[in-house]
Each structure stands twice: as C-alpha cells, then as structure tokens.
Amino acid sequence: MSEHIEHGTQHGAGHTEHEHHVTPPIVYLVIFGCLLVLTGATVGASYIEMGVFNPIVAILIGVVKATLVILFFMGVKYSTRLTKLTVGAGLFTFLVLIGMTLSDYISRAWGRW
Amino acid sequence: MSDSTAIAPGAPEAAHHDHPPYQRHHFETVEQQADATNFAMWLFLLTEIMFFGGLFTAYLIYRNWYYPAFVEASHQLNIFWGTANTAVLISSSFTMAMGVWCAETRRRSGLVLCLVLTFLLGLVFLGIKSIEYSEKIEKHHVPGFHYSVSAFIDPQSDPEIYKEYHDKPMPLDMARHTELYFFLYFAMTGMHALHMIIGIAILGFMIFKARAGAYTAGHVTFVENFGLYWHFVDIVWIFLFPLLYLISRHAN
C-alpha cells in the first residue's frame, strides 16, 4: 500500500529524521468517500429529533471527519514524532482554552446576563 | 571544554557536503530540512487553531446565553447550500491531496490539473457563500444600522422559513440577540472565506510555478505545506457547518 522515496542521503546512526512517505491515491480516495458519507450522516442526523444529543452527535461526527483529514490528508499518521507531538499539543491547548474559559463563565454570572 | 571536543570531530567533512540546490546550507540533509519546515508549518497552524478556537468559544458561550435567539436565527441558514459547500470543500481537499501525490511522484501535468481543480472548487465555494450572503443582505440580517428583527418578532412575516420551522414569536429583548448570532456567523464564515481567498491567490501563483515544473523535480515542500493550510481551512469548515447550520434544527 505504501511506497517510500529515499532522497539518496546518508541514513547513519543518530539521524532522527525519516524518509519521505508517499500516501497512495487509493488512501486519499477512500478518505474522500468516508468524508462525503459522514457529511451525509451529519446532515441526516440533524433531521432526527435527539434533544441534547443533536449537537453532541454533530460534534462527534465533526471530530471523526477532522481526525481523518489530519491523519491522512495532512499525513500526520506518517509524520515524525515531533509533528505528532505538535499536533497533540495544539489540540490540548485548544481544549485548555475552551475549558478554562467555560469554567470561568460558569462559575461567575451564569444565568444572570 | 567538553563543548569544543564535541564540535571538532567530523567538522571538516561536514562543512562542505554535496546537496541539491533546494537544500539550504544550514541543514544537514534534505529530510532534516523537510521535517523542520513541516514543524514550522504546524506551529503556524497551531496559532490558527487558537484564533478560530476563540471564535468557536465565543459562539459556544453566546449560544448558551441567548439560546432561543441563536436557535431561531440559525433557522435562517439554508441547509442545502451549506451541505453543497461542505461537499465542494471536501472535494477541493481531495484534489489538493492528489496534487501533493502528483508532486511527490513527479507528474507535472497531473499536478497542474489538481491545482486548477482545487482553485476552481475554491471559487465555487466562495460563489455559493456569496449567494448566501446576498440573501442575508436582502433580509437585513447583516449586523449594523439596518439590522431587522422583524422575522424573529413575527416569524410568519417570513413564510419560507416559517412553513419549515414554525418558530414562535420572540419578545424584543431576546429577538435583539439574533444580531449577535449573525455577527458571529459573519465573523466566523468571513474569516474562513478570507482564508479561502488567500489560499486561492496562492494556488494561482502555484499553478504558474507548477506549469514551469517547479514542484515536480524532487522539491515538494511548498506544495505539501500549502496542502496542510488548505486542509486546515477544510477542518474549520467541517466544524462551522454543523455548529452554524445543523444543530438548531430541532431545538426549540
């Protein structure tokens, strides 16, 4: 499924960088199909009455779609540990941003606007 | 002392190593350069996550505060156009990914075709967005001096929306807050559209360079990193679409 292109440079001990990974078109095509199906699913789900679960389902499907894009279209699955750590740190900081802000709002004037 | 001994061995041979013209001299290998550039691109995207994250957080808080206003205001959005635009954007992400593959496997005409398709799909997205925006302008739903709450105080005055949602009339003090929904709608989709416009401009530049064979001679970093940017813009829309268009369909 996957091919590797070497750039003809030395790969001696102590080199942490890895060879360039080329994702084959079939992977992109499958992910593209999944994304379209999930788009249909999220629209379909919005037509079903689920109460508080409507936004939860919508966000869950969004998270799955974003994960597919990040892992395959953006190639994080095949990238260096440094990139994986960077992406993880970004998502973590984003959750801290939302979590801390919400905890502040909820504990101060919630319901007294 | 230990520093000087650490640098000295191997220095004469490492100082002048052969490298392709696109490898900067301060990098040991092409892979190291590619990894460093990839890392830098992701750091830029992290700042973008924080930027859009702030807007999403604002939306989350205001939607909870002024829930009825946000629900009825979002009923004004057209789910058909939103879905179509999501499909268009996902397709453009796919053509961009294929463009990266063409560059990596040195297919020049394939790369140009992929970039042109991505460019065109980006324009289609903006075209659909402008249809939606013009509808908001006609209905006076753009925040500002001409903003009109009539569709929310008297939902039956907007029969097209009313026959689908049967919204109840809101008191004026809550109906006023629909303006906040549209402010966030224009801020979020507008910033997203700005990113699309910048991306389309860069695509235009890349198409010219790709025709000359710039990215199909082994140096694909620019195409790859632009791909990361384009997919990021796609991800922002993947969350904007359900949050703005879909989640309030049934909430009342």
Short mmCIF file of C-alpha atoms in Angstrom, two decimals:
data_model
loop_
_atom_site.label_atom_id
_atom_site.label_comp_id
_atom_site.label_asym_id
_atom_site.label_seq_id
_atom_site.Cartn_x
_atom_site.Cartn_y
_atom_site.Cartn_z
CA MET A 1 0.00 0.00 0.00
CA SER A 2 2.70 2.48 0.86
CA GLU A 3 5.84 3.39 -1.02
CA HIS A 4 8.87 5.27 0.19
CA ILE A 5 11.08 7.63 -1.70
CA GLU A 6 14.63 7.92 -0.47
CA HIS A 7 16.50 11.08 -1.21
CA GLY A 8 19.85 9.42 -1.56
CA THR A 9 21.42 10.87 1.55
CA GLN A 10 23.14 9.11 4.37
CA HIS A 11 20.94 7.46 6.97
CA GLY A 12 23.57 6.93 9.60
CA ALA A 13 23.02 6.30 13.28
CA GLY A 14 21.83 9.30 15.23
CA HIS A 15 19.71 10.76 12.42
CA THR A 16 16.20 11.16 13.75
CA GLU A 17 14.54 12.31 10.52
CA HIS A 18 12.75 9.68 8.48
CA GLU A 19 12.40 9.08 4.76
CA HIS A 20 9.63 10.81 2.87
CA HIS A 21 6.36 8.88 2.93
CA VAL A 22 4.13 9.00 -0.15
CA THR A 23 0.47 8.27 0.54
CA PRO A 24 -1.01 6.41 -2.45
CA PRO A 25 -4.12 7.83 -4.22
CA ILE A 26 -6.33 4.93 -3.13
CA VAL A 27 -5.97 6.05 0.51
CA TYR A 28 -6.99 9.60 -0.44
CA LEU A 29 -9.93 8.25 -2.42
CA VAL A 30 -11.18 6.09 0.47
CA ILE A 31 -10.86 9.01 2.94
CA PHE A 32 -12.65 11.28 0.45
CA GLY A 33 -15.52 8.76 0.27
CA CYS A 34 -15.65 8.49 4.08
CA LEU A 35 -15.79 12.28 4.42
CA LEU A 36 -18.68 12.54 1.95
CA VAL A 37 -20.59 9.74 3.72
CA LEU A 38 -20.01 11.41 7.11
CA THR A 39 -21.22 14.73 5.68
CA GLY A 40 -24.42 12.97 4.62
CA ALA A 41 -24.64 11.37 8.06
CA THR A 42 -24.31 14.67 9.91
CA VAL A 43 -27.00 16.30 7.73
CA GLY A 44 -29.25 13.23 8.16
CA ALA A 45 -28.74 13.24 11.93
CA SER A 46 -29.84 16.87 12.13
CA TYR A 47 -33.25 15.85 10.76
CA ILE A 48 -33.76 13.37 13.63
CA GLU A 49 -35.07 14.71 16.92
CA MET A 50 -32.49 13.74 19.56
CA GLY A 51 -32.81 16.55 22.08
CA VAL A 52 -29.49 17.41 23.71
CA PHE A 53 -27.79 14.73 21.63
CA ASN A 54 -28.23 16.61 18.34
CA PRO A 55 -25.23 18.92 18.93
CA ILE A 56 -23.25 16.11 20.58
CA VAL A 57 -23.70 13.80 17.56
CA ALA A 58 -22.89 16.68 15.18
CA ILE A 59 -19.66 17.50 17.02
CA LEU A 60 -18.68 13.81 17.30
CA ILE A 61 -19.08 13.35 13.54
CA GLY A 62 -17.11 16.57 13.03
CA VAL A 63 -14.31 15.23 15.25
CA VAL A 64 -14.20 11.96 13.27
CA LYS A 65 -14.05 13.90 9.97
CA ALA A 66 -11.34 16.23 11.26
CA THR A 67 -9.35 13.24 12.54
CA LEU A 68 -9.49 11.60 9.10
CA VAL A 69 -8.33 14.83 7.45
CA ILE A 70 -5.49 15.34 9.95
CA LEU A 71 -4.25 11.73 9.88
CA PHE A 72 -4.44 11.07 6.14
CA PHE A 73 -4.89 14.24 4.05
CA MET A 74 -2.40 16.09 6.26
CA GLY A 75 -0.31 12.94 6.64
CA VAL A 76 0.18 13.15 10.41
CA LYS A 77 -0.15 9.35 10.64
CA TYR A 78 3.08 9.02 8.64
CA SER A 79 4.91 12.03 10.05
CA THR A 80 7.66 12.45 12.62
CA ARG A 81 7.08 12.20 16.36
CA LEU A 82 7.82 15.91 16.57
CA THR A 83 4.89 16.70 14.26
CA LYS A 84 2.59 14.31 16.15
CA LEU A 85 3.58 15.92 19.43
CA THR A 86 3.00 19.39 17.94
CA VAL A 87 -0.48 18.50 16.71
CA GLY A 88 -1.30 16.91 20.09
CA ALA A 89 -0.02 19.97 21.94
CA GLY A 90 -2.19 22.20 19.73
CA LEU A 91 -5.35 20.22 20.42
CA PHE A 92 -4.55 20.08 24.13
CA THR A 93 -4.01 23.86 24.31
CA PHE A 94 -7.24 24.39 22.40
CA LEU A 95 -9.15 22.27 24.93
CA VAL A 96 -7.50 24.21 27.77
CA LEU A 97 -8.63 27.45 26.10
CA ILE A 98 -12.23 26.29 25.93
CA GLY A 99 -12.20 24.51 29.31
CA MET A 100 -10.71 27.38 31.30
CA THR A 101 -12.91 29.98 29.61
CA LEU A 102 -16.07 27.96 30.25
CA SER A 103 -15.15 27.24 33.87
CA ASP A 104 -14.73 30.97 34.35
CA TYR A 105 -18.08 31.85 32.76
CA ILE A 106 -19.99 29.04 34.51
CA SER A 107 -18.65 29.96 37.95
CA ARG A 108 -19.33 33.71 37.74
CA ALA A 109 -22.50 35.10 36.21
CA TRP A 110 -24.17 32.12 34.56
CA GLY A 111 -27.90 32.82 34.23
CA ARG A 112 -27.57 36.47 35.28
CA TRP A 113 -26.99 38.05 31.91
CA MET B 1 35.96 22.06 27.35
CA SER B 2 33.58 19.27 26.53
CA ASP B 3 31.88 21.62 24.07
CA SER B 4 34.96 22.09 21.95
CA THR B 5 35.64 18.36 21.77
CA ALA B 6 32.00 17.73 20.84
CA ILE B 7 32.13 20.01 17.81
CA ALA B 8 35.60 19.30 16.49
CA PRO B 9 35.39 15.69 15.20
CA GLY B 10 33.85 15.34 11.79
CA ALA B 11 33.63 19.09 11.27
CA PRO B 12 35.93 19.28 8.21
CA GLU B 13 33.91 16.73 6.22
CA ALA B 14 30.50 18.01 7.40
CA ALA B 15 31.29 21.61 6.48
CA HIS B 16 31.02 21.00 2.75
CA HIS B 17 28.70 18.21 1.86
CA ASP B 18 27.09 17.84 -1.53
CA HIS B 19 23.45 18.80 -1.61
CA PRO B 20 20.76 19.58 -4.17
CA PRO B 21 20.21 23.29 -4.96
CA TYR B 22 16.95 23.42 -3.00
CA GLN B 23 18.61 22.29 0.22
CA ARG B 24 19.61 25.22 2.41
CA HIS B 25 23.18 25.04 3.50
CA HIS B 26 22.42 25.08 7.22
CA PHE B 27 20.52 21.80 7.01
CA GLU B 28 22.36 18.52 7.30
CA THR B 29 20.06 16.61 4.94
CA VAL B 30 17.01 17.21 2.74
CA GLU B 31 14.92 15.18 5.21
CA GLN B 32 16.01 17.39 8.08
CA GLN B 33 15.01 20.46 6.07
CA ALA B 34 11.64 18.92 5.19
CA ASP B 35 10.97 17.97 8.82
CA ALA B 36 11.90 21.44 10.07
CA THR B 37 9.64 23.14 7.50
CA ASN B 38 6.80 20.76 8.31
CA PHE B 39 7.24 21.56 12.01
CA ALA B 40 7.19 25.29 11.28
CA MET B 41 4.02 24.96 9.21
CA TRP B 42 2.30 23.10 12.04
CA LEU B 43 3.34 25.80 14.52
CA PHE B 44 1.67 28.35 12.25
CA LEU B 45 -1.44 26.17 12.08
CA LEU B 46 -1.50 26.00 15.90
CA THR B 47 -1.79 29.78 16.03
CA GLU B 48 -4.66 29.44 13.56
CA ILE B 49 -6.34 26.83 15.78
CA MET B 50 -6.13 29.28 18.69
CA PHE B 51 -7.51 32.08 16.52
CA PHE B 52 -10.54 30.15 15.28
CA GLY B 53 -10.79 28.49 18.70
CA GLY B 54 -11.50 31.88 20.25
CA LEU B 55 -14.36 32.44 17.80
CA PHE B 56 -15.78 28.96 18.45
CA THR B 57 -15.59 29.57 22.22
CA ALA B 58 -17.44 32.87 21.84
CA TYR B 59 -20.10 31.08 19.79
CA LEU B 60 -20.41 28.32 22.41
CA ILE B 61 -20.91 30.78 25.27
CA TYR B 62 -23.32 33.13 23.47
CA ARG B 63 -25.36 30.24 22.11
CA ASN B 64 -25.89 29.04 25.67
CA TRP B 65 -26.68 32.51 26.96
CA TYR B 66 -29.11 33.58 24.25
CA TYR B 67 -30.27 30.11 23.27
CA PRO B 68 -33.73 30.92 21.79
CA ALA B 69 -32.30 33.76 19.70
CA PHE B 70 -29.47 31.60 18.37
CA VAL B 71 -31.84 28.74 17.53
CA GLU B 72 -34.29 30.90 15.57
CA ALA B 73 -31.55 32.92 13.87
CA SER B 74 -29.82 29.75 12.66
CA HIS B 75 -33.11 28.66 11.05
CA GLN B 76 -32.41 31.42 8.52
CA LEU B 77 -29.45 29.47 7.12
CA ASN B 78 -30.01 27.29 4.08
CA ILE B 79 -29.01 23.68 4.82
CA PHE B 80 -28.94 22.82 1.10
CA TRP B 81 -26.30 25.45 0.32
CA GLY B 82 -24.37 24.57 3.46
CA THR B 83 -24.27 20.88 2.53
CA ALA B 84 -23.31 21.67 -1.06
CA ASN B 85 -20.47 23.87 0.13
CA THR B 86 -19.24 21.19 2.51
CA ALA B 87 -19.10 18.71 -0.39
CA VAL B 88 -17.32 21.29 -2.57
CA LEU B 89 -14.72 21.98 0.11
CA ILE B 90 -14.10 18.30 0.87
CA SER B 91 -13.66 17.69 -2.88
CA SER B 92 -11.15 20.52 -3.05
CA SER B 93 -9.25 18.95 -0.15
CA PHE B 94 -9.20 15.68 -2.07
CA THR B 95 -7.90 17.31 -5.26
CA MET B 96 -5.26 19.10 -3.17
CA ALA B 97 -4.16 15.81 -1.58
CA MET B 98 -3.93 14.32 -5.06
CA GLY B 99 -1.86 17.33 -6.10
CA VAL B 100 0.63 16.56 -3.33
CA TRP B 101 0.79 12.99 -4.58
CA CYS B 102 1.40 14.17 -8.17
CA ALA B 103 4.22 16.43 -6.97
CA GLU B 104 5.79 13.61 -4.95
CA THR B 105 5.65 11.21 -7.90
CA ARG B 106 6.80 13.95 -10.33
CA ARG B 107 3.69 14.13 -12.51
CA ARG B 108 3.76 17.67 -13.82
CA SER B 109 0.51 17.80 -15.82
CA GLY B 110 -1.30 15.85 -13.10
CA LEU B 111 -0.16 18.41 -10.54
CA VAL B 112 -1.29 21.34 -12.69
CA LEU B 113 -4.69 19.67 -13.21
CA CYS B 114 -5.12 19.05 -9.46
CA LEU B 115 -4.15 22.60 -8.57
CA VAL B 116 -6.53 24.04 -11.20
CA LEU B 117 -9.38 21.85 -9.88
CA THR B 118 -8.64 22.93 -6.30
CA PHE B 119 -8.57 26.56 -7.48
CA LEU B 120 -11.93 26.19 -9.26
CA LEU B 121 -13.60 24.36 -6.35
CA GLY B 122 -12.38 27.13 -4.05
CA LEU B 123 -14.06 29.67 -6.32
CA VAL B 124 -17.29 27.61 -6.35
CA PHE B 125 -17.25 27.64 -2.54
CA LEU B 126 -16.92 31.42 -2.48
CA GLY B 127 -19.65 31.73 -5.14
CA ILE B 128 -22.11 29.74 -3.04
CA LYS B 129 -21.09 31.73 0.04
CA SER B 130 -21.85 34.96 -1.83
CA ILE B 131 -25.34 33.64 -2.72
CA GLU B 132 -25.93 33.04 0.98
CA TYR B 133 -24.50 36.41 1.99
CA SER B 134 -26.65 38.29 -0.53
CA GLU B 135 -29.75 36.63 0.93
CA LYS B 136 -28.74 37.89 4.39
CA ILE B 137 -28.22 41.38 2.95
CA GLU B 138 -31.67 41.35 1.30
CA LYS B 139 -33.33 40.27 4.56
CA HIS B 140 -31.43 42.90 6.58
CA HIS B 141 -29.74 40.22 8.64
CA VAL B 142 -26.31 41.82 8.44
CA PRO B 143 -25.48 43.30 11.89
CA GLY B 144 -25.44 47.08 11.90
CA PHE B 145 -27.74 50.08 11.49
CA HIS B 146 -30.02 48.31 9.03
CA TYR B 147 -30.45 45.13 11.03
CA SER B 148 -34.08 43.95 11.18
CA VAL B 149 -35.57 41.74 13.92
CA SER B 150 -38.99 41.50 12.22
CA ALA B 151 -38.50 37.86 11.17
CA PHE B 152 -37.97 36.93 14.83
CA ILE B 153 -40.64 39.11 16.47
CA ASP B 154 -43.16 37.99 13.84
CA PRO B 155 -41.94 34.69 12.28
CA GLN B 156 -44.97 34.49 9.97
CA SER B 157 -43.68 37.56 8.12
CA ASP B 158 -41.01 35.22 6.71
CA PRO B 159 -43.26 32.48 5.25
CA GLU B 160 -40.49 30.46 3.62
CA ILE B 161 -38.74 29.86 6.94
CA TYR B 162 -42.00 29.69 8.92
CA LYS B 163 -43.50 26.81 6.93
CA GLU B 164 -40.44 24.69 7.73
CA TYR B 165 -39.78 25.54 11.38
CA HIS B 166 -43.00 27.10 12.82
CA ASP B 167 -40.95 29.34 15.10
CA LYS B 168 -42.73 31.10 17.95
CA PRO B 169 -42.54 34.90 18.13
CA MET B 170 -39.79 36.10 20.48
CA PRO B 171 -40.01 39.13 22.79
CA LEU B 172 -37.95 42.06 21.52
CA ASP B 173 -35.22 41.79 24.15
CA MET B 174 -34.45 38.20 23.09
CA ALA B 175 -35.04 38.86 19.37
CA ARG B 176 -32.37 41.60 19.54
CA HIS B 177 -29.77 38.93 20.35
CA THR B 178 -30.25 37.29 16.93
CA GLU B 179 -27.98 40.11 15.75
CA LEU B 180 -25.23 38.57 17.88
CA TYR B 181 -25.74 35.24 16.11
CA PHE B 182 -25.37 36.91 12.73
CA PHE B 183 -22.36 38.87 13.98
CA LEU B 184 -20.64 35.59 14.89
CA TYR B 185 -21.91 33.98 11.66
CA PHE B 186 -20.30 36.70 9.54
CA ALA B 187 -17.16 36.84 11.68
CA MET B 188 -16.58 33.09 11.52
CA THR B 189 -17.60 32.40 7.91
CA GLY B 190 -15.98 35.69 6.85
CA MET B 191 -12.63 34.81 8.42
CA HIS B 192 -12.95 31.37 6.88
CA ALA B 193 -13.70 32.92 3.48
CA LEU B 194 -10.70 35.24 3.88
CA HIS B 195 -8.51 32.18 4.40
CA MET B 196 -10.04 30.69 1.24
CA ILE B 197 -9.29 33.87 -0.73
CA ILE B 198 -5.67 33.87 0.44
CA GLY B 199 -5.44 30.16 -0.40
CA ILE B 200 -6.89 30.69 -3.87
CA ALA B 201 -4.41 33.50 -4.53
CA ILE B 202 -1.50 31.23 -3.52
CA LEU B 203 -2.98 28.46 -5.70
CA GLY B 204 -2.94 30.81 -8.69
CA PHE B 205 0.74 31.50 -8.06
CA MET B 206 1.44 27.77 -7.65
CA ILE B 207 -0.31 26.88 -10.92
CA PHE B 208 2.13 29.14 -12.81
CA LYS B 209 5.13 27.69 -10.99
CA ALA B 210 3.88 24.11 -11.43
CA ARG B 211 3.47 24.60 -15.20
CA ALA B 212 7.15 25.51 -15.30
CA GLY B 213 7.92 22.28 -13.45
CA ALA B 214 8.88 23.86 -10.13
CA TYR B 215 7.43 21.24 -7.80
CA THR B 216 7.98 18.09 -9.82
CA ALA B 217 11.77 17.97 -9.61
CA GLY B 218 12.04 16.47 -6.13
CA HIS B 219 11.38 19.56 -4.01
CA VAL B 220 7.75 19.31 -2.89
CA THR B 221 7.85 21.20 0.42
CA PHE B 222 5.86 24.20 -0.79
CA VAL B 223 3.04 22.09 -2.25
CA GLU B 224 2.95 19.92 0.88
CA ASN B 225 2.80 22.84 3.28
CA PHE B 226 0.19 24.63 1.22
CA GLY B 227 -1.76 21.35 1.33
CA LEU B 228 -1.60 21.48 5.13
CA TYR B 229 -3.00 25.02 5.07
CA TRP B 230 -5.79 24.09 2.66
CA HIS B 231 -6.79 21.01 4.71
CA PHE B 232 -6.79 23.14 7.86
CA VAL B 233 -9.25 25.55 6.24
CA ASP B 234 -11.35 22.49 5.35
CA ILE B 235 -11.32 21.35 9.00
CA VAL B 236 -12.53 24.76 10.18
CA TRP B 237 -15.49 24.43 7.82
CA ILE B 238 -16.12 20.83 8.99
CA PHE B 239 -16.95 22.34 12.41
CA LEU B 240 -18.54 25.59 11.22
CA PHE B 241 -21.10 23.76 9.11
CA PRO B 242 -22.82 21.65 11.82
CA LEU B 243 -22.49 24.33 14.52
CA LEU B 244 -23.96 27.16 12.44
CA TYR B 245 -26.39 25.29 10.17
CA LEU B 246 -27.43 21.97 11.68
CA ILE B 247 -27.57 21.69 15.47
CA SER B 248 -30.52 24.05 15.94
CA ARG B 249 -32.90 22.38 13.52
CA HIS B 250 -34.88 20.65 16.26
CA ALA B 251 -34.05 22.81 19.25
CA ASN B 252 -36.97 24.92 20.39
#
